PDB file of C-alpha atoms in Angstrom:
ATOM      1  CA  MET P 745       3.128  -2.202   2.581  1.00 88.00           C
ATOM      2  CA  SER P 746       1.086  -5.843   1.101  1.00 94.00           C
ATOM      3  CA  ILE P 747       1.612  -9.286   0.529  1.00 96.00           C
ATOM      4  CA  VAL P 748       1.064 -10.796  -3.171  1.00 96.00           C
ATOM      5  CA  ILE P 749       0.327 -14.150  -3.662  1.00 97.00           C
ATOM      6  CA  TYR P 750      -0.127 -16.090  -6.889  1.00 96.00           C
ATOM      7  CA  GLU P 751      -1.306 -19.994  -6.219  1.00 96.00           C
ATOM      8  CA  PRO P 752      -3.751 -21.088  -9.007  1.00 95.00           C
ATOM      9  CA  ASP P 753      -5.630 -23.849  -6.568  1.00 94.00           C
ATOM     10  CA  LEU P 754      -8.239 -21.932  -4.820  1.00 95.00           C
ATOM     11  CA  LEU P 755      -8.142 -24.033  -1.097  1.00 95.00           C
ATOM     12  CA  VAL P 756      -4.124 -23.736  -0.947  1.00 96.00           C
ATOM     13  CA  CYS P 757      -4.319 -19.769  -2.085  1.00 97.00           C
ATOM     14  CA  SER P 758      -6.872 -19.646   0.977  1.00 96.00           C
ATOM     15  CA  ASP P 759      -4.651 -21.876   4.027  1.00 96.00           C
ATOM     16  CA  ILE P 760      -1.776 -18.780   2.346  1.00 97.00           C
ATOM     17  CA  SER P 761      -2.916 -16.177   2.925  1.00 97.00           C
ATOM     18  CA  GLU P 762      -4.410 -17.017   5.958  1.00 97.00           C
ATOM     19  CA  THR P 763      -1.636 -17.715   7.239  1.00 97.00           C
ATOM     20  CA  LEU P 764      -0.175 -14.733   6.191  1.00 97.00           C
ATOM     21  CA  SER P 765      -3.011 -12.400   6.997  1.00 97.00           C
ATOM     22  CA  ALA P 766      -2.843 -13.790  10.947  1.00 97.00           C
ATOM     23  CA  ALA P 767       1.445 -13.041  11.064  1.00 96.00           C
ATOM     24  CA  PHE P 768       0.990 -10.050   9.323  1.00 96.00           C
ATOM     25  CA  PRO P 769      -2.057  -8.672  10.342  1.00 96.00           C
ATOM     26  CA  GLN P 770      -0.870  -5.053   9.307  1.00 95.00           C
ATOM     27  CA  SER P 771      -0.109  -6.347   5.119  1.00 94.00           C
ATOM     28  CA  GLU P 772      -2.424  -6.033   3.024  1.00 95.00           C
ATOM     29  CA  ILE P 773      -2.486  -9.735   0.599  1.00 96.00           C
ATOM     30  CA  SER P 774      -3.242  -9.097  -2.090  1.00 94.00           C
ATOM     31  CA  VAL P 775      -3.575 -12.371  -4.442  1.00 95.00           C
ATOM     32  CA  LEU P 776      -3.151 -12.335  -8.334  1.00 93.00           C
ATOM     33  CA  GLU P 777      -6.199 -13.799 -10.452  1.00 91.00           C
ATOM     34  CA  ALA P 778      -3.271 -15.166 -13.254  1.00 92.00           C
ATOM     35  CA  LEU P 779       1.067 -14.775 -13.079  1.00 92.00           C
ATOM     36  CA  ASP P 780       1.266 -11.251 -14.611  1.00 89.00           C
ATOM     37  CA  LEU P 781       4.613 -10.108 -13.324  1.00 90.00           C
ATOM     38  CA  SER P 782       3.680  -6.838 -14.391  1.00 88.00           C
ATOM     39  CA  LYS P 783       1.673  -5.896 -11.633  1.00 86.00           C
ATOM     40  CA  LEU P 784       3.927  -6.889  -8.866  1.00 87.00           C
ATOM     41  CA  VAL P 785       6.925  -4.273 -11.567  1.00 86.00           C
ATOM     42  CA  GLY P 786       4.199  -1.494 -11.320  1.00 85.00           C
ATOM     43  CA  ASN P 787       3.754  -2.151  -7.121  1.00 84.00           C
ATOM     44  CA  ILE P 788       7.677  -2.737  -5.964  1.00 85.00           C
ATOM     45  CA  ASN P 789       7.481   0.052  -3.415  1.00 87.00           C
ATOM     46  CA  HIS P 790       4.153  -1.001  -1.855  1.00 91.00           C
ATOM     47  CA  THR P 791       5.106  -5.060  -2.454  1.00 93.00           C
ATOM     48  CA  LEU P 792       7.066  -6.634   1.602  1.00 93.00           C
ATOM     49  CA  LEU P 793       6.641  -9.921  -0.813  1.00 93.00           C
ATOM     50  CA  ALA P 794       6.270 -11.461  -3.001  1.00 95.00           C
ATOM     51  CA  VAL P 795       4.553 -15.847  -2.465  1.00 96.00           C
ATOM     52  CA  LEU P 796       4.642 -17.337  -5.594  1.00 96.00           C
ATOM     53  CA  SER P 797       3.384 -20.856  -7.150  1.00 96.00           C
ATOM     54  CA  LEU P 798       5.474 -22.092 -10.087  1.00 93.00           C
ATOM     55  CA  ARG P 799       6.404 -25.102 -11.716  1.00 91.00           C
ATOM     56  CA  GLN P 800       9.775 -25.747 -13.607  1.00 87.00           C
ATOM     57  CA  ASP P 801       8.975 -24.189 -16.967  1.00 89.00           C
ATOM     58  CA  GLN P 802       7.555 -20.756 -15.314  1.00 92.00           C
ATOM     59  CA  LEU P 803      10.117 -20.709 -12.968  1.00 89.00           C
ATOM     60  CA  HIS P 804      12.834 -21.112 -15.461  1.00 86.00           C
ATOM     61  CA  GLN P 805      10.618 -18.672 -17.642  1.00 91.00           C
ATOM     62  CA  TYR P 806      10.873 -15.633 -15.581  1.00 92.00           C
ATOM     63  CA  LEU P 807      13.892 -16.118 -13.499  1.00 90.00           C
ATOM     64  CA  PRO P 808      15.308 -13.498 -15.504  1.00 90.00           C
ATOM     65  CA  GLU P 809      11.876 -10.896 -13.942  1.00 92.00           C
ATOM     66  CA  LEU P 810      12.902 -13.037 -10.501  1.00 92.00           C
ATOM     67  CA  ARG P 811      16.183 -11.746 -10.499  1.00 88.00           C
ATOM     68  CA  ASN P 812      15.055  -8.245 -10.924  1.00 89.00           C
ATOM     69  CA  LEU P 813      11.948  -8.127  -8.026  1.00 91.00           C
ATOM     70  CA  GLN P 814      13.652  -9.384  -6.227  1.00 89.00           C
ATOM     71  CA  VAL P 815      16.449  -6.727  -5.224  1.00 88.00           C
ATOM     72  CA  TRP P 816      12.516  -4.838  -4.465  1.00 90.00           C
ATOM     73  CA  PHE P 817      11.487  -7.479  -2.180  1.00 92.00           C
ATOM     74  CA  PRO P 818      11.437 -11.119  -0.921  1.00 92.00           C
ATOM     75  CA  ILE P 819       9.944 -14.082  -3.157  1.00 93.00           C
ATOM     76  CA  ILE P 820       9.040 -17.038  -2.008  1.00 94.00           C
ATOM     77  CA  CYS P 821       9.018 -20.111  -4.939  1.00 94.00           C
ATOM     78  CA  ILE P 822       6.522 -22.695  -4.119  1.00 94.00           C
ATOM     79  CA  LEU P 823       7.195 -25.547  -6.227  1.00 91.00           C
ATOM     80  CA  ASN P 824       6.057 -29.153  -7.021  1.00 87.00           C
ATOM     81  CA  ASP P 825       9.500 -30.084  -6.636  1.00 81.00           C
ATOM     82  CA  THR P 826      12.911 -29.337  -6.024  1.00 71.00           C
ATOM     83  CA  PRO P 827      14.086 -26.093  -8.366  1.00 68.00           C
ATOM     84  CA  ARG P 828      16.591 -27.878 -11.076  1.00 65.00           C
ATOM     85  CA  LEU P 829      18.715 -24.932 -12.047  1.00 59.00           C
ATOM     86  CA  ALA P 830      21.583 -24.880 -13.766  1.00 51.00           C
ATOM     87  CA  GLU P 831      23.418 -22.751 -11.349  1.00 57.00           C
ATOM     88  CA  PRO P 832      21.871 -21.167  -7.154  1.00 57.00           C
ATOM     89  CA  GLU P 833      19.406 -18.196  -7.602  1.00 65.00           C
ATOM     90  CA  PRO P 834      21.032 -16.792  -5.021  1.00 64.00           C
ATOM     91  CA  GLY P 835      18.145 -14.495  -2.731  1.00 70.00           C
ATOM     92  CA  LEU P 836      14.901 -16.871  -4.068  1.00 81.00           C
ATOM     93  CA  ARG P 837      13.695 -19.040  -1.422  1.00 88.00           C
ATOM     94  CA  TYR P 838      12.261 -22.142  -2.526  1.00 89.00           C
ATOM     95  CA  ILE P 839       9.338 -24.498  -0.561  1.00 91.00           C
ATOM     96  CA  THR P 840       7.804 -27.952  -2.622  1.00 90.00           C
ATOM     97  CA  ARG P 841       4.933 -29.063  -2.190  1.00 91.00           C
ATOM     98  CA  PRO P 842       3.368 -30.559  -0.453  1.00 91.00           C
ATOM     99  CA  PHE P 843       4.271 -27.940   2.553  1.00 93.00           C
ATOM    100  CA  SER P 844       2.796 -27.119   5.832  1.00 95.00           C
ATOM    101  CA  SER P 845       1.773 -23.472   7.209  1.00 95.00           C
ATOM    102  CA  ASN P 846       4.526 -23.593   9.803  1.00 96.00           C
ATOM    103  CA  THR P 847       7.035 -24.161   6.796  1.00 95.00           C
ATOM    104  CA  LEU P 848       5.646 -21.033   4.506  1.00 96.00           C
ATOM    105  CA  LEU P 849       6.179 -19.319   7.859  1.00 96.00           C
ATOM    106  CA  ARG P 850       9.806 -20.153   8.206  1.00 94.00           C
ATOM    107  CA  ALA P 851      10.851 -19.060   4.684  1.00 93.00           C
ATOM    108  CA  VAL P 852       8.922 -15.646   4.552  1.00 94.00           C
ATOM    109  CA  ASN P 853      10.702 -15.001   8.150  1.00 93.00           C
ATOM    110  CA  ALA P 854      14.233 -15.971   6.927  1.00 91.00           C
ATOM    111  CA  ALA P 855      13.238 -13.897   3.112  1.00 90.00           C
ATOM    112  CA  LEU P 856      12.326 -11.004   5.555  1.00 90.00           C
ATOM    113  CA  SER P 857      15.618 -11.080   7.544  1.00 88.00           C
ATOM    114  CA  ASP P 858      17.807 -11.736   4.793  1.00 76.00           C
ATOM    115  CA  PRO P 859      20.717  -8.754   5.486  1.00 58.00           C
ATOM    116  CA  GLN P 860      21.121  -9.474   1.838  1.00 59.00           C
ATOM    117  CA  LEU P 861      17.588  -7.843   0.888  1.00 53.00           C
ATOM    118  CA  CYS P 862      18.401  -3.982   0.459  1.00 48.00           C
ATOM    119  CA  GLN P 863      15.297  -1.925  -1.626  1.00 46.00           C
ATOM    120  CA  PRO P 864      16.827   0.700  -3.534  1.00 43.00           C
ATOM    121  CA  GLU P 865      15.829   4.108  -2.880  1.00 40.00           C
ATOM    122  CA  MET P 866      13.525   5.636  -5.091  1.00 38.00           C
ATOM    123  CA  PRO P 867      14.683   9.118  -5.967  1.00 37.00           C
TER     124      PRO P 867
END
């Protein structure tokens, strides 16, 4: 199973990768060079979790796709400020900048232990 990261800041991306590698040594860490949700769709059966750094406009733009993906695996969204959505989005987890490794791991562990997340069975 892999953990997918998208973070355009290389230093922050490296920190996220190191934190998650240490906490989940059995998982492969995959880093997206661009925010390309089709790469997540193509790998839904092998993804444990996605950590995506998004701007507010990207969150709104990709919300339908994120809703569909979160049925398969948890998604942690890293935002510059609190999400401004018309209605709360159940299932998506958010952390805001600045954040610590502990904050990231708390969000990841909470997402992975969420009983609402049931992976559909493939035919």
